[in-house]
Every structure is written in structure tokens, then in C-alpha cells.
XYZ file of C-alpha atoms in Angstrom:
584
model
C -133.801 68.595 196.860
C -131.178 66.680 194.876
C -130.008 68.470 191.728
C -127.853 67.161 188.894
C -125.919 70.423 188.757
C -125.736 73.647 190.716
C -127.796 76.671 189.777
C -125.199 79.042 188.340
C -125.024 82.514 189.848
C -123.106 85.668 189.093
C -123.498 89.312 188.149
C -121.985 89.606 184.643
C -124.140 87.483 182.335
C -125.843 84.127 181.947
C -126.821 81.962 178.989
C -128.639 78.659 178.827
C -129.465 76.612 175.737
C -130.073 73.117 174.480
C -126.473 72.753 173.257
C -123.310 73.632 175.094
C -121.641 75.186 172.043
C -124.520 77.627 171.597
C -124.453 78.531 175.296
C -120.714 79.106 175.242
C -120.931 81.132 172.022
C -123.513 83.368 173.668
C -121.217 83.790 176.637
C -118.308 84.642 174.355
C -120.356 87.474 172.882
C -121.157 88.768 176.373
C -117.479 88.601 177.300
C -116.696 90.598 174.158
C -118.943 93.443 175.330
C -122.124 92.393 173.574
C -125.515 92.425 175.205
C -128.096 89.673 175.674
C -129.593 90.250 172.230
C -126.256 90.013 170.434
C -125.582 86.822 172.382
C -128.976 85.327 171.524
C -128.472 85.902 167.796
C -125.021 84.311 167.872
C -126.360 81.318 169.794
C -129.299 80.975 167.419
C -127.047 80.660 164.392
C -124.817 78.160 166.196
C -127.889 76.039 166.965
C -128.578 75.894 163.193
C -125.164 74.276 162.792
C -124.927 71.937 165.791
C -128.586 70.840 165.994
C -129.529 70.614 162.290
C -132.005 67.830 163.064
C -133.876 70.240 165.333
C -133.746 73.620 163.557
C -132.365 75.490 160.563
C -132.077 78.969 159.017
C -135.235 78.453 156.922
C -137.298 77.497 159.960
C -139.008 79.784 162.426
C -138.453 81.378 165.823
C -140.678 83.213 168.281
C -138.644 85.540 170.531
C -139.742 87.229 173.769
C -137.498 90.095 174.795
C -137.394 92.366 177.819
C -135.008 95.286 177.229
C -133.851 96.788 180.516
C -136.318 99.452 181.615
C -138.641 98.916 178.640
C -141.761 96.975 177.785
C -141.728 93.280 176.994
C -142.148 92.577 173.288
C -142.707 89.493 171.168
C -140.789 89.273 167.906
C -142.596 86.882 165.592
C -140.321 84.882 163.310
C -143.120 82.582 162.157
C -143.673 82.988 158.440
C -147.157 82.756 156.932
C -148.631 80.405 154.369
C -147.591 81.383 150.831
C -150.074 83.121 148.534
C -150.638 79.891 146.615
C -151.231 77.748 149.701
C -154.986 77.435 149.424
C -157.104 74.635 150.778
C -158.415 74.090 147.258
C -154.927 73.505 145.902
C -154.110 70.873 148.507
C -157.492 69.200 148.173
C -157.032 69.067 144.395
C -153.971 66.943 145.039
C -156.120 64.414 146.891
C -154.838 65.366 150.331
C -156.768 65.332 153.612
C -153.785 66.646 155.587
C -150.831 68.833 154.702
C -147.882 66.424 154.362
C -145.492 66.248 157.297
C -142.415 66.547 155.106
C -141.497 67.900 151.708
C -141.820 71.216 149.839
C -145.628 71.340 149.966
C -145.455 71.784 153.760
C -143.129 74.805 153.567
C -144.315 78.092 155.034
C -142.442 81.316 154.282
C -139.166 81.006 156.257
C -139.192 83.340 159.257
C -136.194 82.634 161.488
C -133.454 84.498 159.606
C -135.377 87.748 159.340
C -136.365 87.650 163.007
C -132.753 87.206 164.109
C -131.733 90.132 161.862
C -134.482 92.401 163.225
C -133.495 91.569 166.812
C -129.828 92.305 166.054
C -130.652 95.568 164.256
C -133.018 96.979 166.867
C -131.538 95.766 170.150
C -128.055 94.464 169.477
C -124.748 96.287 169.353
C -122.588 93.885 167.326
C -122.150 93.645 163.582
C -123.474 90.781 161.492
C -119.933 89.484 161.012
C -119.309 89.454 164.766
C -122.383 87.357 165.592
C -121.973 84.971 162.643
C -118.338 84.133 163.316
C -119.131 81.305 165.730
C -121.602 79.552 163.395
C -119.262 79.972 160.443
C -116.398 78.473 162.440
C -118.348 75.365 163.451
C -119.771 74.867 159.951
C -116.433 75.368 158.225
C -114.006 73.680 160.593
C -116.395 71.167 162.078
C -117.946 70.259 165.400
C -118.387 66.922 167.174
C -122.064 66.061 166.499
C -124.405 64.942 169.239
C -125.771 61.385 168.842
C -129.197 62.689 167.817
C -127.878 64.017 164.509
C -126.607 60.649 163.339
C -129.633 58.808 164.729
C -131.976 61.086 162.810
C -130.031 60.646 159.597
C -130.072 56.855 159.998
C -133.853 56.956 160.471
C -134.303 58.573 157.046
C -131.297 56.990 155.299
C -133.413 55.178 152.682
C -135.283 58.383 151.818
C -131.987 60.244 151.425
C -130.461 57.526 149.277
C -133.434 57.089 146.944
C -135.134 60.484 146.832
C -133.461 63.323 148.716
C -130.031 62.851 147.207
C -128.865 66.397 147.964
C -129.370 65.547 151.653
C -127.455 62.302 151.186
C -124.534 64.254 149.752
C -124.235 66.256 152.982
C -125.325 63.814 155.672
C -124.239 60.362 154.475
C -122.399 58.577 155.896
C -124.276 59.633 159.007
C -122.404 62.012 161.331
C -121.038 60.210 164.371
C -119.896 61.437 167.770
C -116.164 61.770 168.101
C -115.625 62.715 164.456
C -115.885 66.294 163.225
C -118.878 67.082 161.037
C -118.655 69.990 158.608
C -121.180 71.849 156.500
C -119.034 73.807 154.027
C -122.021 74.937 151.959
C -123.609 76.621 154.989
C -120.317 78.264 155.924
C -120.024 79.432 152.316
C -123.546 80.894 152.411
C -122.759 83.028 155.429
C -119.326 84.048 154.107
C -120.853 85.173 150.809
C -123.535 87.062 152.725
C -120.821 88.905 154.640
C -118.941 89.728 151.436
C -122.078 91.193 149.895
C -122.691 93.378 152.955
C -119.052 94.357 153.617
C -118.115 97.993 154.097
C -121.548 99.052 155.283
C -122.530 100.454 158.631
C -123.839 98.004 161.221
C -127.522 98.672 160.540
C -127.096 99.059 156.794
C -125.296 95.723 156.637
C -128.082 93.987 158.532
C -130.712 95.513 156.215
C -128.693 94.438 153.200
C -128.504 90.894 154.573
C -132.299 90.840 154.910
C -132.602 91.848 151.228
C -130.156 89.142 150.169
C -132.235 86.564 152.052
C -135.412 87.747 150.324
C -134.227 88.687 146.865
C -130.529 87.970 146.451
C -128.638 84.717 145.960
C -130.259 83.127 149.016
C -133.817 84.072 148.051
C -133.231 82.906 144.475
C -131.941 79.531 145.659
C -134.843 79.094 148.091
C -137.440 79.872 145.425
C -135.753 77.741 142.781
C -135.518 74.699 145.017
C -139.071 75.151 146.306
C -140.342 74.700 142.745
C -138.735 71.251 142.437
C -141.061 68.358 143.368
C -139.809 66.085 146.132
C -141.144 63.018 147.897
C -143.212 63.687 151.039
C -145.262 61.761 153.585
C -148.109 61.324 151.089
C -145.865 58.911 149.190
C -145.862 61.253 146.181
C -143.682 64.060 144.897
C -144.942 67.618 145.213
C -143.495 71.077 144.684
C -143.920 73.891 147.174
C -146.394 76.738 146.883
C -143.592 79.050 148.101
C -142.364 81.584 145.513
C -139.915 84.429 145.302
C -142.779 86.880 145.735
C -143.672 85.264 149.069
C -140.076 85.641 150.243
C -139.904 89.258 149.103
C -143.100 90.194 150.942
C -142.200 88.735 154.349
C -141.049 90.812 157.322
C -140.646 89.647 160.925
C -142.773 91.816 163.191
C -143.166 92.892 166.795
C -146.286 92.290 168.856
C -147.408 92.835 172.399
C -147.298 89.680 174.497
C -150.296 87.809 175.824
C -150.084 88.129 179.619
C -151.655 86.714 182.749
C -151.354 87.886 186.370
C -150.971 85.060 188.853
C -149.857 85.197 192.505
C -147.689 88.281 192.011
C -146.236 87.066 188.710
C -146.927 88.445 185.250
C -146.314 85.697 182.715
C -145.706 86.793 179.112
C -146.248 84.585 176.081
C -146.633 84.901 172.323
C -150.212 85.340 171.155
C -152.715 82.714 170.008
C -150.971 82.220 166.640
C -148.773 80.122 168.949
C -149.909 77.763 171.677
C -148.448 80.181 174.256
C -151.772 81.217 175.838
C -152.309 77.556 176.743
C -149.744 78.153 179.507
C -151.717 81.158 180.711
C -155.020 79.337 180.573
C -153.591 76.462 182.623
C -152.657 79.015 185.292
C -156.181 80.432 185.153
C -157.604 76.928 185.652
C -155.577 76.183 188.791
C -157.579 75.794 192.005
C -156.867 78.298 194.743
C -155.278 75.660 196.966
C -153.045 72.988 195.487
C -150.343 70.981 197.279
C -147.228 70.861 195.129
C -145.928 67.470 194.017
C -148.707 65.069 195.058
C -150.589 62.653 192.785
C -153.573 64.997 193.160
C -151.352 67.803 191.895
C -150.396 65.804 188.802
C -154.041 64.825 188.217
C -155.283 68.422 188.443
C -152.583 69.713 186.108
C -153.224 66.966 183.545
C -156.969 67.611 183.561
C -156.431 71.368 183.295
C -154.055 70.803 180.383
C -156.714 68.778 178.581
C -159.219 71.620 178.884
C -156.744 74.289 177.757
C -155.573 72.169 174.834
C -159.183 71.514 173.780
C -159.695 75.273 173.689
C -156.479 75.612 171.710
C -157.870 73.253 169.094
C -161.189 75.071 168.822
C -160.088 78.687 169.195
C -156.360 79.356 168.638
C -154.961 80.279 165.248
C -154.147 83.134 162.905
C -157.036 82.525 160.485
C -159.721 83.952 162.788
C -160.226 86.412 165.629
C -159.381 84.612 168.879
C -161.521 85.540 171.942
C -158.446 85.558 174.163
C -159.841 87.903 176.816
C -162.797 85.581 177.315
C -160.578 82.488 177.303
C -158.450 83.921 180.128
C -161.293 85.518 182.104
C -162.051 84.409 185.700
C -165.713 83.671 184.943
C -164.890 81.446 181.997
C -162.215 79.489 183.824
C -164.318 79.112 186.952
C -166.781 77.238 184.797
C -164.089 75.209 183.070
C -162.430 74.321 186.389
C -165.706 72.782 187.578
C -165.302 70.139 184.851
C -162.251 68.668 186.598
C -163.388 65.593 188.521
C -161.598 62.950 190.550
C -161.477 60.656 187.515
C -159.552 61.225 184.287
C -161.496 62.564 181.322
C -161.215 60.868 177.936
C -163.146 63.571 176.061
C -162.019 66.555 174.012
C -164.078 69.331 175.632
C -163.612 72.815 174.203
C -165.593 75.587 175.870
C -167.806 78.407 174.623
C -166.076 81.694 175.515
C -168.490 84.577 175.357
C -171.231 82.172 174.316
C -169.571 81.289 171.031
C -170.011 77.733 169.787
C -166.708 75.841 169.403
C -165.829 74.333 166.057
C -163.440 71.401 165.711
C -161.896 69.927 162.553
C -164.018 67.332 160.808
C -160.894 65.195 160.684
C -161.472 64.531 164.373
C -164.518 62.460 163.446
C -162.013 59.781 162.474
C -160.398 57.588 165.106
C -157.166 59.510 165.507
C -155.967 57.117 168.189
C -155.945 54.319 165.604
C -153.827 56.181 163.075
C -150.130 55.265 162.762
C -147.968 57.321 165.076
C -144.947 57.426 162.781
C -144.400 57.558 159.035
C -141.404 55.856 157.444
C -140.514 59.058 155.621
C -140.317 60.952 158.896
C -142.932 63.518 159.850
C -143.470 66.262 162.327
C -141.452 67.697 165.117
C -140.009 64.753 167.044
C -141.037 64.835 170.686
C -141.694 62.160 173.291
C -143.553 59.181 171.899
C -146.178 56.937 173.401
C -143.425 54.726 174.755
C -141.933 57.642 176.687
C -138.762 57.681 174.628
C -137.351 60.996 173.442
C -136.867 61.127 169.680
C -135.556 64.673 169.598
C -137.229 68.007 169.969
C -136.465 71.491 168.789
C -134.152 74.073 170.417
C -134.322 76.773 173.050
C -132.089 79.526 174.423
C -132.254 82.142 177.173
C -129.842 84.989 177.926
C -129.646 87.708 180.592
C -126.903 90.318 180.793
C -125.443 92.615 183.454
C -127.608 95.522 182.271
C -130.801 93.578 182.913
C -131.697 92.763 179.306
C -133.414 89.382 179.021
C -134.463 87.238 176.079
C -136.027 83.807 175.450
C -136.254 82.165 172.029
C -137.364 78.792 170.664
C -135.895 78.246 167.178
C -137.234 75.298 165.220
C -138.204 74.032 161.778
C -136.059 73.553 158.696
C -134.858 70.241 160.135
C -132.583 68.028 158.055
C -135.462 65.506 157.974
C -138.059 68.072 156.859
C -137.031 68.756 153.259
C -134.145 68.057 150.864
C -131.006 70.115 151.495
C -130.567 73.013 149.089
C -127.019 72.158 147.981
C -125.840 75.720 147.282
C -126.998 76.867 150.735
C -126.433 73.869 153.022
C -129.892 73.763 154.636
C -133.498 72.767 153.772
C -136.879 74.457 153.824
C -139.273 73.931 156.731
C -142.608 72.165 157.067
C -144.708 74.319 159.425
C -147.804 74.282 157.203
C -148.446 70.726 158.395
C -149.909 72.302 161.529
C -152.883 73.791 159.623
C -156.171 72.100 158.751
C -157.508 71.612 155.214
C -161.007 72.673 156.267
C -162.342 76.224 155.882
C -163.656 78.276 158.752
C -161.396 77.067 161.545
C -159.085 79.250 163.598
C -156.150 77.252 162.217
C -157.337 76.649 158.646
C -154.677 76.813 155.957
C -154.990 80.415 154.750
C -152.647 82.343 152.428
C -150.894 85.132 154.295
C -151.792 83.761 157.733
C -149.420 82.006 160.102
C -149.810 78.331 160.881
C -150.419 77.941 164.599
C -147.057 76.990 166.029
C -146.229 74.976 169.140
C -143.134 77.100 169.739
C -143.637 78.950 172.985
C -140.849 80.723 174.910
C -141.771 82.283 178.256
C -140.823 85.378 180.197
C -142.077 86.338 183.663
C -142.109 89.612 185.596
C -142.438 90.498 189.249
C -143.199 94.045 190.262
C -143.037 95.041 186.607
C -139.446 93.866 186.137
C -138.294 90.903 184.087
C -136.979 88.220 186.455
C -137.244 84.910 184.557
C -136.860 83.643 180.997
C -137.423 79.976 180.231
C -138.616 77.418 177.734
C -138.204 73.943 176.303
C -138.369 72.048 173.043
C -141.109 69.470 172.703
C -143.935 70.369 170.313
C -147.322 70.041 171.974
C -145.619 69.190 175.254
C -143.808 72.522 175.648
C -146.475 74.337 177.634
C -146.953 71.333 179.872
C -143.310 70.893 180.798
C -142.759 74.656 181.083
C -145.743 75.012 183.413
C -144.478 72.236 185.674
C -141.092 73.965 185.864
C -142.661 77.338 186.643
C -144.888 75.914 189.371
C -141.867 74.178 190.889
C -140.450 77.663 191.434
C -143.663 79.496 192.283
C -145.501 76.847 194.315
C -142.860 74.336 195.310
C -140.204 76.825 196.388
C -137.573 75.021 194.306
C -134.442 76.606 192.955
C -133.898 77.033 189.223
C -131.975 73.801 188.685
C -134.160 71.791 191.074
C -137.287 72.871 189.211
C -135.741 71.688 185.954
C -134.607 68.398 187.474
C -137.952 67.619 189.153
C -139.813 64.583 187.742
C -141.946 65.583 184.776
C -144.848 64.266 182.693
C -147.173 65.077 179.810
C -150.447 64.015 178.236
C -151.567 63.580 174.608
C -155.354 63.748 175.046
C -155.803 66.188 172.166
C -154.993 66.237 168.435
C -151.272 66.456 167.847
C -150.085 69.478 165.901
C -147.863 67.439 163.585
C -148.635 64.960 160.850
C -150.399 62.525 161.165
C -152.264 64.459 163.916
C -152.703 61.561 166.347
C -154.143 61.728 169.854
C -154.245 59.389 172.855
C -157.315 60.104 175.005
C -156.681 59.655 178.712
C -152.936 59.240 178.286
C -150.309 60.379 180.750
C -146.613 59.672 180.193
C -144.557 60.068 183.367
C -140.926 59.755 184.238
C -140.436 56.720 186.460
C -139.050 59.074 189.144
C -142.633 60.242 189.773
C -142.772 57.161 192.007
C -144.775 53.965 192.227
C -147.317 55.346 194.697
C -148.176 58.342 192.509
C -148.332 56.140 189.396
C -150.698 53.727 191.149
C -152.959 56.562 192.279
C -153.057 58.080 188.789
C -154.079 54.700 187.372
C -156.758 54.347 190.046
C -158.172 57.666 188.825
C -158.498 56.228 185.319
C -155.413 57.701 183.653
C -153.797 55.579 180.955
C -150.279 55.836 182.383
C -147.125 55.101 180.409
C -143.991 54.985 182.557
C -141.046 56.415 180.673
C -137.340 56.494 181.417
C -136.359 58.375 184.596
C -134.929 61.343 182.659
C -137.032 61.566 179.504
C -139.456 64.489 179.788
C -138.423 67.927 178.576
C -135.258 69.884 177.760
C -135.814 73.018 179.818
C -133.530 76.032 179.959
C -133.843 79.079 182.204
C -132.131 82.290 183.292
C -133.187 84.610 186.091
C -132.404 88.013 187.593
C -133.015 89.366 191.074
C -133.738 93.099 190.624
C -132.910 93.866 194.270
C -129.422 92.338 194.341
C -128.555 92.209 190.653
C -127.678 88.511 191.006
C -128.119 86.559 187.795
C -128.876 82.827 187.697
C -129.027 80.099 185.074
C -129.803 76.403 184.833
C -130.172 73.814 182.083
C -131.703 70.424 181.577
C -129.574 67.291 182.114
C -131.913 65.164 179.975
C -130.282 64.302 176.684
C -126.898 65.301 178.055
C -126.308 68.317 175.848
C -128.081 71.329 177.378
C -125.834 73.568 179.459
C -125.892 76.897 181.218
C -122.832 79.120 181.480
C -122.205 82.414 183.175
C -120.289 84.412 185.726
């Protein structure tokens, strides 16, 4: 099959990410004797600098790691709702939904602490060594990708009239070919290093965590959170986030959710993420399925609808999730029987273990008729109804010569999410917008509980050994695009790069996770490369097909390792022209 690039192969180390500077920074750490975890942390901080419209230090990151010879672990860098983030508080403000932007949508920031915990427990480098790349690009500048300037232009009026601290940093809009600098961010990290200087490696990392929670960074975060700012409601609100919330937060390890399929063990974050949707889609697959046909696309789309309906009814951190039942053969045999030759336009959650599903009352409204975009900017930009990519989040994968492997999907704290904190050089996030303002749901807004995130890195084993790490930006679309990539390898026999390059698609037949929570029943958006015959057949089956640009679906990254030969591989997505893999 034609590929846009070769699959890279070597034996020393491989890195793949959504920006070439992050990939190369990870590789520089490997070349300097660091391991995959050191490299991932360095790349993560570089992504904060070079993709500020897609992630930031006050956002969140789920990380799946497979240390050589040890068990796979999930490191959760998704912060919870603050103590004051009650449904009653938001309802008292006259809100039906958590705003898509502004301080009121801010969860407790989780990304920084997760990166520090990963570096402390599995890395070998000092904080100064992994931060040097991010500091360099923030201080001396980097040539911004077009998406940065395009995002700034989309919210220019908001910046000029309301979020003036953001205007001070981002206007005039950054443009390709001219260096963009963020001296405040560089200054934040330099001051952090000064305050942790002279300590041992682990002591310095622990001190940095305290500074983030309680020192000059924590104080600035809490102070700025208390200042009202304009949000998607058209009014100004302050955050519920306080210094006490910051002080109480710790990133934590968890066991992954797993599913055995055709000799593979796929590992995902738990149902506080949408990760098990990937696993449930595998469980819904028929025993015989011809890769690449229109029937194949139809079956995957219909399976995705069922898994996403279950996500809406059952997944979240505010209730016990019956995950064993949701992934059980008996349950999915019954669900699979719902897939017919014609497209479904219904949201059909199941009843695992006989439990009755409960959906948000908000779904009684006609979500399809709600506006898809808000002039103030809302939500994690993904692929719209017209098939055009408006940005995503970020992703990175690393594997080293010792067999350590890691996948991470950093997001949140976008430049368009909240006003920039001028002393720090970055804004707060908006992840609370993913919760519902209705009690009793799995994803109800609940103090101390995590909003259900769409961020969903993947790691797969064969014979008990980690062989594949992969993921993509894309909000609700992540576990669709990632599944298609994985099945290209596992069913289609494609190589790493060919599976990334293969024509892709997604559907939106479920409530979106981001404000204003729209849905498009029966929709399928396909790359035009899917082909006229397949598109015609999908339409004949009743799918509402939107034909997007030929290279518009997904921004996948992947690394792999063959345990028998020790050969390492990597590939990256050509879509968007900024993701790259490096290695040797």
C-alpha cells in the first residue's frame, strides 16, 4: 500500500508526536542517555510551548506506561472538580451547561503533577535536564505552526475586548516564518529551577510539585482563578478553583482497563476517560469481518454508536461503572445483534447486569439543532460537520532500547480556553465543561470527582510484552480513529505508517463531550479517499455521509517494538503536516 513516509526502524530509540520539535526533543533526551520516560516528559513540556492552542501546563494528561519487565500502569493527570464546583452553584448562576470557556469551567490542573510523578518514579534525568528544551523554545522562540495564528485570529475580538492578558501575549497573531516567544513561560520554568536548585534529583522534583501547588505558581493560579472573566455564557464568572484545591491534588497511578482480542491485550485508561469505548468496540466486532470494505465501515460505525451510547449512560467518575459487564461476551453478543444493514439514528444505551440506563435530561432537547460553534470559542476543536480540521489536542509515544514504552495525550489549558495568567505565561483549562449539571449521572459535576475526559492513549501487548503504543488527538473521535488504525495492523496486515495513512472516518451520532454538546444522528464524515463506491454504498444504507478533504481525519502517532528481534518502529500522521516520528 502507498505510504506518505516510510515506517522508521532501528534498535536505539523511537519517538513520535504531533509536532516535530517535541519528537526531536524526545530523541535528544534518548541520545543523551535518558530513557523513554525522561524523553516523554521533555516532549510534553515542549508541546506546551509549540502547540499552545492544543495544550498547556494547567491542562491534563493521561499516561499509559509499560516499564520493561513490569506491569502496565496508567498515570492519571486529570484533575477533579474543585470543592466548590457543585451543581447547585452552577444552577444558581442560571446555567444549564458548564461554559465551554472561562474560569468557571476550570478543573484542578493535572498535567504538571503527572509529568513530575512520571519523571520521579521512572525517569533518570533531573528536572533541569528535561525542561531545557521547552525553556529554549519559549525564551528564544520557535516558528509557530499555522494553527496557532489561526486560532488566535478566531478569538481576536475576545482577546481585544475581554481577555487582554491573552492579547498582550498573542497579538499580533503568531505567523509562520517569524519566531514566536513566550518569555513569561520561560521565566516561570527558570524560577522553578532556581527554587529547586542544589537538591537531589528526586528532592528537586518533589519541591517543584510543592511550588506548583503552594508556591509562586500555585498562588498565581489561585489568584487568577478568582478573577471573573467572560465565557461562552456571555457573562463574566470566576472559577470555583482555590488554593486549597491545588494543595490537595496528587496525580495517581491506576491499573489499566484491558481487553483480550485475537492474541492482543489492549490497555486503556479506566471509565473516567472514554478509553473503554475502544475496548467495547473490539468486543462488538463480529467474528468474521473483511477489512476495508463498505460493510467494514458500516459495522464499525454502528458498533461505535452503541459503545458511545453506553459511554453516555455509564462512564464517569461520579458513579460505580459496571465495566466488567460492559465488556462481557454475553452483553456484547446482545448489543451486536442490534447492528442491522441500515444505519441507526437512535442513541441506544444498554442495560449491563440488568441495570436501567440513565441519560441526561438535556438530551430531551434537539441537540442537532443547537449551534455547533460559539463566537467566543468553546470545546476541544476537532473535525467539524464539514469535515474540516479545526485543531485537536496533542499526543506522543516513545520506546527506548531497554524496552520501556509510554503513550500520553496531553490537552487542555489551550490559549483559547481561559485568559493567560501574565506572570506565568499560560491559562487555566476548561475540562469541567464535559460534566452534566444534573445529579445522579455517571458524569455529573461532583466536587472531588474527575470530569470524564475524551483523552485516551493506547498501549497493546502480545504474549504479555508491550509491543505497541499509539494515540491521536480529536476529542470524541479519538477512539474511533485509533481503532481504525489498530485494526489496519491487526486485521488488514498493514505496516505502522500504512495503517496511519489509510483513509479514515468518524461519526457524531452521540452527544459531544464539549460545549455546546451537539450531536448529529446518523452522521458519518469520511475522507474522500474512502472512494466513491464505498460512499455510495454507505448512503444506500442510510448513513448521512459528509465527504471531507482527502487527508482530514485524525493525527495518529505510534511506536512499536518486536520483542523477538529488538527492532523498534515508529510512524506519524501526515495530516496537518506537523506530526513526525524520529529514531534510529
